[in-house]
Tab-separated table of C-alpha atoms and ligand atoms in Angstrom:
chain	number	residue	atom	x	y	z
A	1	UNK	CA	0.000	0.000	0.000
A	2	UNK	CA	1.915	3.551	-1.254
A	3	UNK	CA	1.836	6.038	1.722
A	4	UNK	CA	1.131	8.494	-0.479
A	5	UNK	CA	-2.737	9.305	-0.956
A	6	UNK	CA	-4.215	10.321	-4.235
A	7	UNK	CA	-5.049	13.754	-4.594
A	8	UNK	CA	-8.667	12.886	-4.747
A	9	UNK	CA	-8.343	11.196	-0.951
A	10	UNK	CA	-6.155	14.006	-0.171
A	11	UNK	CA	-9.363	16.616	-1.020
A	12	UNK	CA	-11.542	14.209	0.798
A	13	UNK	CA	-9.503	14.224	4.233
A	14	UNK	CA	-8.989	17.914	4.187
A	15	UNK	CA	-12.341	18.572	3.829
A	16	UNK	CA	-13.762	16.376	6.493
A	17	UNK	CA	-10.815	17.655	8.400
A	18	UNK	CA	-12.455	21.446	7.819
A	19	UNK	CA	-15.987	19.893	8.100
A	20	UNK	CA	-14.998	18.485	11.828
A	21	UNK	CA	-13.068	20.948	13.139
A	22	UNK	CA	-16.190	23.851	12.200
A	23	UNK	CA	-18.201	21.481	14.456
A	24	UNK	CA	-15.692	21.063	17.225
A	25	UNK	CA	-14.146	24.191	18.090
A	26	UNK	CA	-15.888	24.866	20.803
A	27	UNK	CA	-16.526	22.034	22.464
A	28	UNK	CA	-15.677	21.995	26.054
A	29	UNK	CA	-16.018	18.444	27.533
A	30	UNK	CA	-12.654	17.327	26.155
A	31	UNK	CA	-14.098	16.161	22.745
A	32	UNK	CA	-12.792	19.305	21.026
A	33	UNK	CA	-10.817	19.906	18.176
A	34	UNK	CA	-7.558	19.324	19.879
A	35	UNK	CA	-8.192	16.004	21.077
A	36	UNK	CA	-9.328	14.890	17.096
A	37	UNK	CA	-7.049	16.668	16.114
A	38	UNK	CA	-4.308	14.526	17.655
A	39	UNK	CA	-6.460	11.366	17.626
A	40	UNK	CA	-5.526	12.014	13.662
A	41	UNK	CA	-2.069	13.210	14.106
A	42	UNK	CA	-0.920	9.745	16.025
A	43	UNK	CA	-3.354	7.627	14.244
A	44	UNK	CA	-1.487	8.537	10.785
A	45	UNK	CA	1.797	8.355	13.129
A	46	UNK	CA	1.170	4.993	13.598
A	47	UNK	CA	-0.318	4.309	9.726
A	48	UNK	CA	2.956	5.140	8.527
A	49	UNK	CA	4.518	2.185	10.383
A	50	UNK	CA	1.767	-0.103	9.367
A	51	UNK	CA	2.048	-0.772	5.593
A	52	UNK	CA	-1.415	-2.790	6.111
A	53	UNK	CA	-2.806	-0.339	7.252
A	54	UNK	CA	-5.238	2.068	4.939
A	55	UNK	CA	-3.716	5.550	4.922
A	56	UNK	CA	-7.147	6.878	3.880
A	57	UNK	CA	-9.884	4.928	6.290
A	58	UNK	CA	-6.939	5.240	8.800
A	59	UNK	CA	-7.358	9.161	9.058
A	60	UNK	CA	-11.389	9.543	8.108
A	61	UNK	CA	-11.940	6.878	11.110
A	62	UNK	CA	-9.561	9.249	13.347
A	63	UNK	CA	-11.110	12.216	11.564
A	64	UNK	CA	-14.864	11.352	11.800
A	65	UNK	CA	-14.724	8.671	15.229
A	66	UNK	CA	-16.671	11.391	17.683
A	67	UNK	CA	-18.507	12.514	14.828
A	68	UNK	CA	-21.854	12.394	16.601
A	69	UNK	CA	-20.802	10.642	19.910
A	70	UNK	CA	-23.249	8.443	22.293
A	71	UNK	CA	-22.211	10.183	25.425
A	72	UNK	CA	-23.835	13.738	23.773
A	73	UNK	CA	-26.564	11.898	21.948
A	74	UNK	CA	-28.298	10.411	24.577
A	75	UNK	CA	-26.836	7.362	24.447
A	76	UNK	CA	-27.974	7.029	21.224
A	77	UNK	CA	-25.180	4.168	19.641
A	78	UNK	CA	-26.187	4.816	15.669
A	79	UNK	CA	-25.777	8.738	15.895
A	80	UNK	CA	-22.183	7.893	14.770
A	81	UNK	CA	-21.856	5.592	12.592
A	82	UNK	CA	-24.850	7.473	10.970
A	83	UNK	CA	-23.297	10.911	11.070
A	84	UNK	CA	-20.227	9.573	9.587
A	85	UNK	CA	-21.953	7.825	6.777
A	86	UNK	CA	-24.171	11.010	5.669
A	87	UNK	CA	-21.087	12.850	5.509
A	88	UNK	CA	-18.984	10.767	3.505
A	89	UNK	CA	-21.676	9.999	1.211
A	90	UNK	CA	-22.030	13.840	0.739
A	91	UNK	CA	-18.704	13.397	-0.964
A	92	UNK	CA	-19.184	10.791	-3.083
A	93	UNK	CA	-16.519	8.969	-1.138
A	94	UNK	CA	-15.866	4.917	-1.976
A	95	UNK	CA	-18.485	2.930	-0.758
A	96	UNK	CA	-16.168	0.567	1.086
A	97	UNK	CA	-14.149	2.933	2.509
A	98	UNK	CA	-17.909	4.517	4.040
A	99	UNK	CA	-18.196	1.117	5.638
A	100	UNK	CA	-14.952	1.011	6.792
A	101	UNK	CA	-14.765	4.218	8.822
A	102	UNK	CA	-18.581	3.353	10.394
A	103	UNK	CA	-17.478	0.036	11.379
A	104	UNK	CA	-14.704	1.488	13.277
A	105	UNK	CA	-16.986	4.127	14.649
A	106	UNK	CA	-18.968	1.642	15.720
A	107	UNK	CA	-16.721	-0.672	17.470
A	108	UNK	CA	-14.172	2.135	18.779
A	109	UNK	CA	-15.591	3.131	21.752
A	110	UNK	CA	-14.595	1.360	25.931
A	111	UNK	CA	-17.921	0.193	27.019
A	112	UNK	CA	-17.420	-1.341	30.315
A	113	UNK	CA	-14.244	-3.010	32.057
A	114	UNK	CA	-15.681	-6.040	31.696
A	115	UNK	CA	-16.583	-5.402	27.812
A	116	UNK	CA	-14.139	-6.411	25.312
A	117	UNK	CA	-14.082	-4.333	22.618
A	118	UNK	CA	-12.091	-5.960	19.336
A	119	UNK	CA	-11.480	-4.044	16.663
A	120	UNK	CA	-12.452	-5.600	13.323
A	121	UNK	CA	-9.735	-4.039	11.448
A	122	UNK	CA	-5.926	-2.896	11.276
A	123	UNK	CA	-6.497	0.866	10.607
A	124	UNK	CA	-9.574	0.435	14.087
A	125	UNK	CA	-6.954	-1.031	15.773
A	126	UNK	CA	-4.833	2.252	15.460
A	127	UNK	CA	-7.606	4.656	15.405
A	128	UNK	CA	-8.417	3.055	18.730
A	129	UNK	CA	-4.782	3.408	20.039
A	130	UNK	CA	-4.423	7.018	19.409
A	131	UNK	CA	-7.775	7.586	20.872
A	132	UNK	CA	-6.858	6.069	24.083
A	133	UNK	CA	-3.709	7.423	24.358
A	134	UNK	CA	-5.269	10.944	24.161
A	135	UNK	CA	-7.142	9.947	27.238
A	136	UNK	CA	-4.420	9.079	29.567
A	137	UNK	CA	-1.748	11.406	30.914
A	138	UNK	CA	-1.412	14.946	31.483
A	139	UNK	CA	-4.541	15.778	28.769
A	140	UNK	CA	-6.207	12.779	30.375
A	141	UNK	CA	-6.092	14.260	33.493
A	142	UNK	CA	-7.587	17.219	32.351
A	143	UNK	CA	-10.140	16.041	29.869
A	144	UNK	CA	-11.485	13.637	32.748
A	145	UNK	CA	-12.328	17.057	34.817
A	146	UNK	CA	-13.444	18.880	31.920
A	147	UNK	CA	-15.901	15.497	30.407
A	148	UNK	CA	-16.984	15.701	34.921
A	149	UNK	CA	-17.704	19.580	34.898
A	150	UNK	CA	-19.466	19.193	31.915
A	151	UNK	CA	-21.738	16.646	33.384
A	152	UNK	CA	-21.536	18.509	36.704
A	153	UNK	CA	-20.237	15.367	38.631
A	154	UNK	CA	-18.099	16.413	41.428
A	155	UNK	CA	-14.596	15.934	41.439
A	156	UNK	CA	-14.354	12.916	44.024
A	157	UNK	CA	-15.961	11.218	46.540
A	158	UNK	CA	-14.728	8.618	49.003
A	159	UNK	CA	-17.788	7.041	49.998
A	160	UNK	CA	-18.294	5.587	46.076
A	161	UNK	CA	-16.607	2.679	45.452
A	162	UNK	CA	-15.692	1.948	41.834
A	163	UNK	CA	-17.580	-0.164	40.186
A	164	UNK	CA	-16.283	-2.708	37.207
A	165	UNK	CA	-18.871	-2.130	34.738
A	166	UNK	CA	-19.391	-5.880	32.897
A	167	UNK	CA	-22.497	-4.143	29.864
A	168	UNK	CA	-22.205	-1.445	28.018
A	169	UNK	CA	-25.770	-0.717	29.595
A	170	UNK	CA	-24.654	-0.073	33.401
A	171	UNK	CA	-21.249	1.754	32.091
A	172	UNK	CA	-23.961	4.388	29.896
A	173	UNK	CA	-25.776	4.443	33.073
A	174	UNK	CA	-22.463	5.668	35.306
A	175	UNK	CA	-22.976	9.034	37.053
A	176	UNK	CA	-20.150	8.550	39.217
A	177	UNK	CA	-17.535	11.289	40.647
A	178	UNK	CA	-14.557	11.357	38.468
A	179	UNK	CA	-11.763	10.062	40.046
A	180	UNK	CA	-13.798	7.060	39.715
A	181	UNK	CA	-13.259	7.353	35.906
A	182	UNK	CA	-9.345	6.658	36.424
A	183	UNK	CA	-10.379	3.071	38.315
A	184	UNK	CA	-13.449	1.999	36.009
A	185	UNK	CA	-11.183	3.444	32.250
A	186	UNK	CA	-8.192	5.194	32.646
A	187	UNK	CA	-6.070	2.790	34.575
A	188	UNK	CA	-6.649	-0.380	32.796
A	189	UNK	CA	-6.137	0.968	28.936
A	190	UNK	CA	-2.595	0.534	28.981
A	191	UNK	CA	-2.882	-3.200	28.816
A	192	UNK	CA	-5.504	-3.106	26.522
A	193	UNK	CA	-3.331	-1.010	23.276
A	194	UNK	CA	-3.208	-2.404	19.969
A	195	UNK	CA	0.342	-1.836	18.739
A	196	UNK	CA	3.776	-2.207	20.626
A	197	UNK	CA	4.059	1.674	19.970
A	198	UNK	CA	1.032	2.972	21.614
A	199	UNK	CA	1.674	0.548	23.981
A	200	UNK	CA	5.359	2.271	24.798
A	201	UNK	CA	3.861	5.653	25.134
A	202	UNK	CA	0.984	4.212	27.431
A	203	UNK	CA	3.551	3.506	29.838
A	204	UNK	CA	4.814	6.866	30.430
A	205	UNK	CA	1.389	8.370	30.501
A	206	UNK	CA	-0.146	5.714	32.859
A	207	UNK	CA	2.738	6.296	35.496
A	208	UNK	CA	2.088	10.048	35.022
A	209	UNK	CA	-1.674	9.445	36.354
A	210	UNK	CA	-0.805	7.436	39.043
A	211	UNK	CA	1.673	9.913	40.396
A	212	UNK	CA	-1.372	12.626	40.159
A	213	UNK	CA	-3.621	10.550	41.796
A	214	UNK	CA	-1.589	9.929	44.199
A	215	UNK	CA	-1.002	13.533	45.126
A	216	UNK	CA	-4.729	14.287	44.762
A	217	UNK	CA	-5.795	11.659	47.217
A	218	UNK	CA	-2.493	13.015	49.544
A	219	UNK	CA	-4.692	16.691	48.954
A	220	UNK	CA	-7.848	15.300	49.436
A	221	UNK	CA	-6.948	14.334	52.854
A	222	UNK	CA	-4.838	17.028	53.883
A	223	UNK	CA	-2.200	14.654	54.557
A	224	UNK	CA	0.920	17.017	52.743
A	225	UNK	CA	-0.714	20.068	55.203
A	226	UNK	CA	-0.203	18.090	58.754
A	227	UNK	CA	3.190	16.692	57.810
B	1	ADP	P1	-14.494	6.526	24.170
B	1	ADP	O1	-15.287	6.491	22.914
B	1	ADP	O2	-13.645	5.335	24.385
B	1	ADP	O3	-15.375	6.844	25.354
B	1	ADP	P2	-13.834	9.300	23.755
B	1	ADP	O4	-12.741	9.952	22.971
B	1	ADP	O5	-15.219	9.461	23.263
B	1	ADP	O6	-13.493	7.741	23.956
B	1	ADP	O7	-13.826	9.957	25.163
B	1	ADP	C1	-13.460	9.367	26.319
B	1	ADP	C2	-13.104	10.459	27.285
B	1	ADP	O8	-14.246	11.113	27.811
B	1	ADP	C3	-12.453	9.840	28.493
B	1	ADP	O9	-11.122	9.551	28.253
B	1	ADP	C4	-12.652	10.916	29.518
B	1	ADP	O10	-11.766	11.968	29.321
B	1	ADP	C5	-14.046	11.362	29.175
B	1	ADP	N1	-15.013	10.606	29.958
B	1	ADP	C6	-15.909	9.707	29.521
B	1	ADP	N2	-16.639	9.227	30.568
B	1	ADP	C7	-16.172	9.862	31.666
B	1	ADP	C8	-16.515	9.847	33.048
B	1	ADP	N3	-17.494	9.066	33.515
B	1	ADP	N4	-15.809	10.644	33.888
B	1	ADP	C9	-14.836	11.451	33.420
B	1	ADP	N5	-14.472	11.512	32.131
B	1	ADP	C10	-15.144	10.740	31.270
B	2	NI	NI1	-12.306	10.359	21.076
């Protein structure tokens, strides 16, 4: 497969590019233009070293994955892969290629600890990668408090356990504080990357949010004020 894209898939990923960023600017739950936009920075990253791997469903799927996402559409699992489809079809873009981006919409998302979620594809596999990694780390960190002020959970509470969601159901269903998030997500996608490379960067990122949490729950208690 040449690295190179047509010029034709070239026009097609800068306009859905355009298209999604218009609609994301201003998002402020964490699901804005920065976080596709480096979904589709390290999910071409990681296309490059994938000669498998589609260049062109590699970056639509990145481009197009929170398109019209269930946690904004009340919990409405379709609105994606739907939104995604209208759009490409707009462009006259490849049939195959439309069902190759909705199936990875569809499948992309964590639905529960206890819910495996397979991609069905190479370029879902790294779409899925570089989605994850954008929510672990430093931006994790912050786009966990910005997805919980948006939904205007508090920030933590001790006397809720985490809970290991085993349906997508019950995990929709979670109205939990945040720092729950890290326990019943954030914490556990390290082991579950893809592609030796995502899973190299995990590592870094997953040590950074333990070292935060660790200091939060050391705040939390006051314990670095009666030292
Ligand atoms: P996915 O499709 O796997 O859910 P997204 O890119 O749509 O991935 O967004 C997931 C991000 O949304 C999480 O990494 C986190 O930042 C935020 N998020 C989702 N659910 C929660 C929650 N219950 N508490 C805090 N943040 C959440
Ligand atoms: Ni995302």
């Amino acid at each position: 497969m040449s690295l190179a894209l047509a010029s034709a898939d070239s026009l097609l990923i800068s306009s859905t590019a355009d298209f999604i960023r218009e609609k994301f600017l201003h998002e402020g739950s964490g699901h804005d233009w920065g976080h596709i936009r480096r979904v589709w920075q390290v999910a071409r990253r990681l296309a490059a070293d994938t000669p498998e791997a589609d260049p062109l469903v590699t970056e639509l799927g990145a481009l197009l994955h929170d398109v019209a996402d269930w946690k904004f559409h009340d919990g409405d699992e379709e609105a994606g892969p739907r939104a995604a489809r209208a759009w490409l079809m707009s462009q006259q873009a490849d049939p195959a290629v439309i069902d190759s981006v909705e199936a990875i919409i569809r499948e992309i998302s964590f639905k529960g600890l206890g819910v495996p979620t397979p991609m069905s594809s190479v370029e879902g596999e790294l779409v899925q990668d570089a989605d994850r990694l954008d929510a672990i780390g430093a931006i994790g960190v912050a786009r966990a408090f910005a997805y919980g002020g948006h939904k205007n959970r508090p920030l933590h509470d001790p006397a809720v356990p985490p809970v290991s969601h085993d349906s997508f159901e019950s995990y929709k269903q979670n109205t939990a504080p945040t720092v729950n998030h890290f326990y019943e997500k954030l914490l556990h996608l390290r082991e579950r990357m893809n592609t030796p490379a995502a899973r190299r960067v995990a590592e870094q990122r997953h040590a950074y949010m333990e070292q935060f949490l660790q200091q939060f729950l050391r705040e939390w208690e006051g314990e670095d004020i009666s030292e």
